[in-house]
XYZ file of C-alpha atoms in Angstrom:
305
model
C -54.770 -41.099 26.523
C -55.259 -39.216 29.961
C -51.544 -39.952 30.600
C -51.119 -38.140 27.316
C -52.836 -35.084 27.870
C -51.482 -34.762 31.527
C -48.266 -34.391 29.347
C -49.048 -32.207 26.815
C -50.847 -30.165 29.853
C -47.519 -29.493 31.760
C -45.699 -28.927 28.552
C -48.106 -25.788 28.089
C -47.373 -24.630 31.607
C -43.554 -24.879 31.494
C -43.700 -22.596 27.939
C -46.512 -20.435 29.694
C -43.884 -20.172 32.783
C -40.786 -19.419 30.818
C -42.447 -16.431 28.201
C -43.914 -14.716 32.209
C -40.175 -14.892 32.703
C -39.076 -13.077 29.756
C -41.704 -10.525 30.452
C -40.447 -9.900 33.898
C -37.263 -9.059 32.295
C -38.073 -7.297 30.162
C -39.929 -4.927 32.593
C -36.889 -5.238 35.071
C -34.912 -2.212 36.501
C -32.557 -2.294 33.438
C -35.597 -2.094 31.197
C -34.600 1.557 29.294
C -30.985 1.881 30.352
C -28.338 2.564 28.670
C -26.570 -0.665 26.838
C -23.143 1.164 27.546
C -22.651 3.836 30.888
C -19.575 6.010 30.981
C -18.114 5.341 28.087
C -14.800 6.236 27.414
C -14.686 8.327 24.168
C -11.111 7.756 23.077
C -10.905 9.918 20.022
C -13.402 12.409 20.090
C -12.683 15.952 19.767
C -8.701 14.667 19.903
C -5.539 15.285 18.277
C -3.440 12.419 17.784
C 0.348 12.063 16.976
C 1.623 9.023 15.381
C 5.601 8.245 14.763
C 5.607 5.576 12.290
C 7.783 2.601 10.814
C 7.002 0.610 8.277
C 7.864 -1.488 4.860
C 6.599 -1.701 1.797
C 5.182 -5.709 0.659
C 5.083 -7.544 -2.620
C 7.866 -5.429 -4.358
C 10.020 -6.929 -7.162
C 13.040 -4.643 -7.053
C 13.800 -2.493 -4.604
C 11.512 -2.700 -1.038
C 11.621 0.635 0.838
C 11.673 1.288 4.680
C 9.688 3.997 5.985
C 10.114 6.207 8.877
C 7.383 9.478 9.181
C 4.938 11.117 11.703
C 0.981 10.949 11.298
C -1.435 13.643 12.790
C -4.922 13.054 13.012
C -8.139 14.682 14.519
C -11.332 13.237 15.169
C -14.928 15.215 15.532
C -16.136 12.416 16.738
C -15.601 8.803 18.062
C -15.873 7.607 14.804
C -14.580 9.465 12.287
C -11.495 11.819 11.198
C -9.305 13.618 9.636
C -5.600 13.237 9.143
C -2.141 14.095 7.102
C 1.374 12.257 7.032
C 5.003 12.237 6.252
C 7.126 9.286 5.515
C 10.585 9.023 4.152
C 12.244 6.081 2.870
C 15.487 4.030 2.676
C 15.862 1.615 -0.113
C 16.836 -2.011 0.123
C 17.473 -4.275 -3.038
C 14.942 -7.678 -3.113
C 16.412 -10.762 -3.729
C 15.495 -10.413 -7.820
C 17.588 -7.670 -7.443
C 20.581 -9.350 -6.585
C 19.772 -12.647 -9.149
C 19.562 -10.419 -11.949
C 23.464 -8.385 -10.538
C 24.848 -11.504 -10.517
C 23.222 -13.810 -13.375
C 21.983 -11.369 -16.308
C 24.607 -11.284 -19.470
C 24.019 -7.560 -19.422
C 25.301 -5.674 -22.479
C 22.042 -4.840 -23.440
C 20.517 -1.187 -23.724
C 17.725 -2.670 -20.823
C 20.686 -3.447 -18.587
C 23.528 -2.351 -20.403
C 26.265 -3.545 -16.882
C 24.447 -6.118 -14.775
C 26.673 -4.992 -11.694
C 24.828 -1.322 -12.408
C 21.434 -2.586 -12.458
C 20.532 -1.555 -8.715
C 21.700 2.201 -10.058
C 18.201 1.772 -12.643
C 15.348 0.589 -10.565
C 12.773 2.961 -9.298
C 12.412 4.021 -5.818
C 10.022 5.439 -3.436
C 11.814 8.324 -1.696
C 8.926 9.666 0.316
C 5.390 10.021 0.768
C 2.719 12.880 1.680
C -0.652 11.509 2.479
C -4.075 13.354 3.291
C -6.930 10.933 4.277
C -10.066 10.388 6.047
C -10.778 7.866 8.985
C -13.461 5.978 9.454
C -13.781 3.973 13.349
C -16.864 1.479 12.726
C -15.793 -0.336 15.257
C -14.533 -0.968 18.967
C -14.443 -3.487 21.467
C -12.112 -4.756 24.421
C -8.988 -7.764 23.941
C -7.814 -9.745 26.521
C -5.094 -11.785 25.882
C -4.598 -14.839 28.946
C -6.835 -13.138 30.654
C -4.354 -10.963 32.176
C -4.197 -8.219 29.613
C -7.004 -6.263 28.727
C -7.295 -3.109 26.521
C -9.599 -1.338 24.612
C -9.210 -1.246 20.628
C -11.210 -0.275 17.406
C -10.991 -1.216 13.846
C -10.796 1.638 11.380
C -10.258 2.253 7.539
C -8.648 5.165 5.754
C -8.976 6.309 2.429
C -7.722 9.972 0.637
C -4.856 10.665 -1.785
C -0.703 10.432 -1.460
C 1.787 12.298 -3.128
C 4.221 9.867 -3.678
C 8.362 11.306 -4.367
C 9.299 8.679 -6.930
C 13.440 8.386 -8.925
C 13.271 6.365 -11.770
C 15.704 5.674 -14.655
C 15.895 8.992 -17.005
C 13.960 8.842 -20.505
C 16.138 7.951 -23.198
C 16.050 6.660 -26.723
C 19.149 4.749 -28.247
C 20.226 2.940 -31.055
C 19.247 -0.833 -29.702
C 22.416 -2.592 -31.923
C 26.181 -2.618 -32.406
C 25.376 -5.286 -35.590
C 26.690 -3.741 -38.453
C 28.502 -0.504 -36.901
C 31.995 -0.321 -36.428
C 34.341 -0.479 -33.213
C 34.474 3.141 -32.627
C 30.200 3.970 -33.001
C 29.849 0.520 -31.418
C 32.051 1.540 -28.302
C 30.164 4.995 -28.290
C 26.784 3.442 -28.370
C 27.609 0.682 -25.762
C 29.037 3.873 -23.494
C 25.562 5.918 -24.151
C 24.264 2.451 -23.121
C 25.817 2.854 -19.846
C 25.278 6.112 -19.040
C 21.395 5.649 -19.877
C 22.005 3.032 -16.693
C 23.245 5.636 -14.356
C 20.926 8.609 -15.133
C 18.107 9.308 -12.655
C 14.821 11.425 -12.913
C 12.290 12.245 -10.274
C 8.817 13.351 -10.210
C 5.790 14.004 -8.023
C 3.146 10.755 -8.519
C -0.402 11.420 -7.523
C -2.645 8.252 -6.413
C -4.948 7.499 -4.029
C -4.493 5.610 -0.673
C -6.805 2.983 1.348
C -6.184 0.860 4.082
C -7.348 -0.552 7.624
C -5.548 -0.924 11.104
C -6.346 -1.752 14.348
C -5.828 0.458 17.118
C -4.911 -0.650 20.823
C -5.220 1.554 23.556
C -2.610 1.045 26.341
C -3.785 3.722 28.808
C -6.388 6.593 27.897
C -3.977 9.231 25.971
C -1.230 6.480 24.058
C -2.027 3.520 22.131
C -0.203 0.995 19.806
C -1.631 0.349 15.866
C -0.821 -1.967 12.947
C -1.562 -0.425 9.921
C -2.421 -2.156 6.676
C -1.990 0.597 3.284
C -2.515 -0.076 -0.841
C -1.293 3.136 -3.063
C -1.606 2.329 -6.795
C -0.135 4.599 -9.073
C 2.138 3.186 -12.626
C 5.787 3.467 -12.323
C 8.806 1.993 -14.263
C 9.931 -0.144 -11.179
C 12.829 -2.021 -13.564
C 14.112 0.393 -15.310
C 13.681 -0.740 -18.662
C 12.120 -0.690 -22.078
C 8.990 -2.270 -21.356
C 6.108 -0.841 -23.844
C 6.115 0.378 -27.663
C 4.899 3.284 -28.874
C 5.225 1.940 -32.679
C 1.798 0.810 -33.509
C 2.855 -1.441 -36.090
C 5.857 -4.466 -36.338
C 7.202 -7.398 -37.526
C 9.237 -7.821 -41.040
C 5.925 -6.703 -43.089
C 4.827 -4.082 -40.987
C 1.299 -5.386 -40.133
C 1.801 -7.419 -36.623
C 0.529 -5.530 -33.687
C 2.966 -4.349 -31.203
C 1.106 -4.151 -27.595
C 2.713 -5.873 -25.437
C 6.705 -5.717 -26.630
C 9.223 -3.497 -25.968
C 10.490 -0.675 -28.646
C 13.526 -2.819 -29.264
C 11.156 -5.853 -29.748
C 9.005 -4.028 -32.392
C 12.253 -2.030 -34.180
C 14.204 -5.331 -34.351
C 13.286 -6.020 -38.274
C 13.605 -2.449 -39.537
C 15.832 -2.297 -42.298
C 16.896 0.873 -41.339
C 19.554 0.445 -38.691
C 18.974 4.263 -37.105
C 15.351 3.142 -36.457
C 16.123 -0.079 -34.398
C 15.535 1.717 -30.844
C 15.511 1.039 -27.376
C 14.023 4.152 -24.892
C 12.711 4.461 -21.501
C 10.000 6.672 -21.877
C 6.304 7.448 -19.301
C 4.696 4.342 -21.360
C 7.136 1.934 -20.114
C 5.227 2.589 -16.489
C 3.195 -0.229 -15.095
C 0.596 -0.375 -12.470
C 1.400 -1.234 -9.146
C -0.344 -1.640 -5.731
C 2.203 -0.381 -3.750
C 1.467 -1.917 -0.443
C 2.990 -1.515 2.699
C 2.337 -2.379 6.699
C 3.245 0.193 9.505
C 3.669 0.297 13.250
C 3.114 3.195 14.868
C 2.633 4.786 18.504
C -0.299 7.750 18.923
C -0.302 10.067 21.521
C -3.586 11.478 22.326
C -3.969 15.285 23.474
C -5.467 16.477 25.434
C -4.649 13.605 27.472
C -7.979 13.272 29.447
C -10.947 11.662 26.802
C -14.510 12.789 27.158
C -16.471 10.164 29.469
C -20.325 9.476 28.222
C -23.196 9.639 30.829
């Protein structure tokens, strides 16, 4: 028992010795100082200039380069404003090139399959105004040999987005029962549908996040992650009805099938229809990654105390 409580005894003074430490500490020469001295305020009160590359993700028909400039300010270290400019070059996916070589074609959707990359929408360029948000910042090393400062920040405002898609049209959807000379015109309205082009102005909102890594105190490097949803016909083809009723009776509903789907039974041959009208536009993400290179002015950041 006294063995016992000669143990428990110098327990108590070890715990006792241990929380006098911690005070100590505590009341040390670093008790009320700063938890960061001098620090480098990379953005605030800055402009920064940004060349940019980047390409577009998750696209089904055509994925677009982009090349543009960025210019952002910051009122602080952690927040911003900025506006951008990208233009864009146009490169066919692989579905793209399936469908040229392996779709019968002679349809009004893809009336020449070797056409079909004339048809798809494209992204031709994009204006973007947006806000920046910094929440955070921190130092990387990588080896041990390379050290920089970076932060992690989000943007999120609205794009104007330059968009060419097919050109609205509205055409008889089969040659069944007409004869060779309205059945050649209507194949070559067909084909000129395929070739005709419209562009507009979409308006959608943008939101992303990148990180930002600081190679010297005025230029740094940054990956750039960006979503910017808006509908567009990306195919080129009849994709939604506007008929609210189909089938041979008339009473099936029609969401979800193209007009030449729900005009197919009408025993009127003028009203079996294919067009390419706004309501054949779908929602899509739009997402893309960037690279880009900022260059900070004035070149000297603000230092804290």
């Amino acid at each position: 028992m006294k063995r016992l409580f000669g143990t428990l005894v110098l327990a108590g003074a070890s715990l006792a010795a241990s929380a006098a430490a911690q005070d100590i500490q505590i009341r040390g020469p670093l008790a009320g100082a700063r938890s960061v001295a001098r620090l480098v305020r990379y953005r605030e009160n800055r402009l920064s200039l940004t060349p940019t590359v980047g390409i577009t993700l998750q696209d089904e028909f055509s994925r677009e380069l982009f090349f543009g400039l960025r210019a952002n300010y910051h009122f602080a270290d952690w927040i911003g404003v900025g506006v951008g400019f990208v233009g864009a070059a146009g490169l066919d996916t692989s579905l793209t090139t399936q469908i040229t070589a392996r779709s019968p074609g002679n349809t009004p959707n893809i009336p020449a399959r070797a056409n079909f990359p004339q048809q798809i929408g494209r992204r031709d360029y994009m204006i973007d105004l947006y806000a920046t948000f910094i929440p955070l910042r921190g130092k990387f090393a990588l080896f041990q040999n390379l050290v920089a400062d970076l932060d992690l920040y989000f943007v999120a405002g609205v794009a104007l987005v330059g968009v060419t898609e097919r050109a609205d049209f509205s055409l008889g959807s089969q040659t069944t029962g007409l004869d060779s000379v309205a059945a050649n015109n209507l194949r070559r309205s067909w084909a000129n549908s395929q070739s005709a082009r419209a562009s507009r102005l979409a308006v959608a909102p943008t939101f992303g996040f990148g990180l930002n890594f600081f190679i010297n105190r005025f230029v740094s490097v940054n990956v750039e992650y960006r979503a910017t949803p808006f509908s567009w016909n990306r195919s080129g083809t009849d994709e939604n009805s506007t008929v609210n009723r189909c089938g041979a009776e008339g009473n099936a509903s029609c969401e979800g099938f193209s007009d030449l789907v729900s005009t197919y039974f009408e025993t009127n041959a003028a009203r079996r229809v294919s067009a390419v009208t706004s309501d054949d536009r779908t929602l899509s993400f739009n997402q893309m990654v960037s690279l880009g290179v900022s260059i900070f002015l004035p070149t000297s950041p603000r230092i804290g105390p």
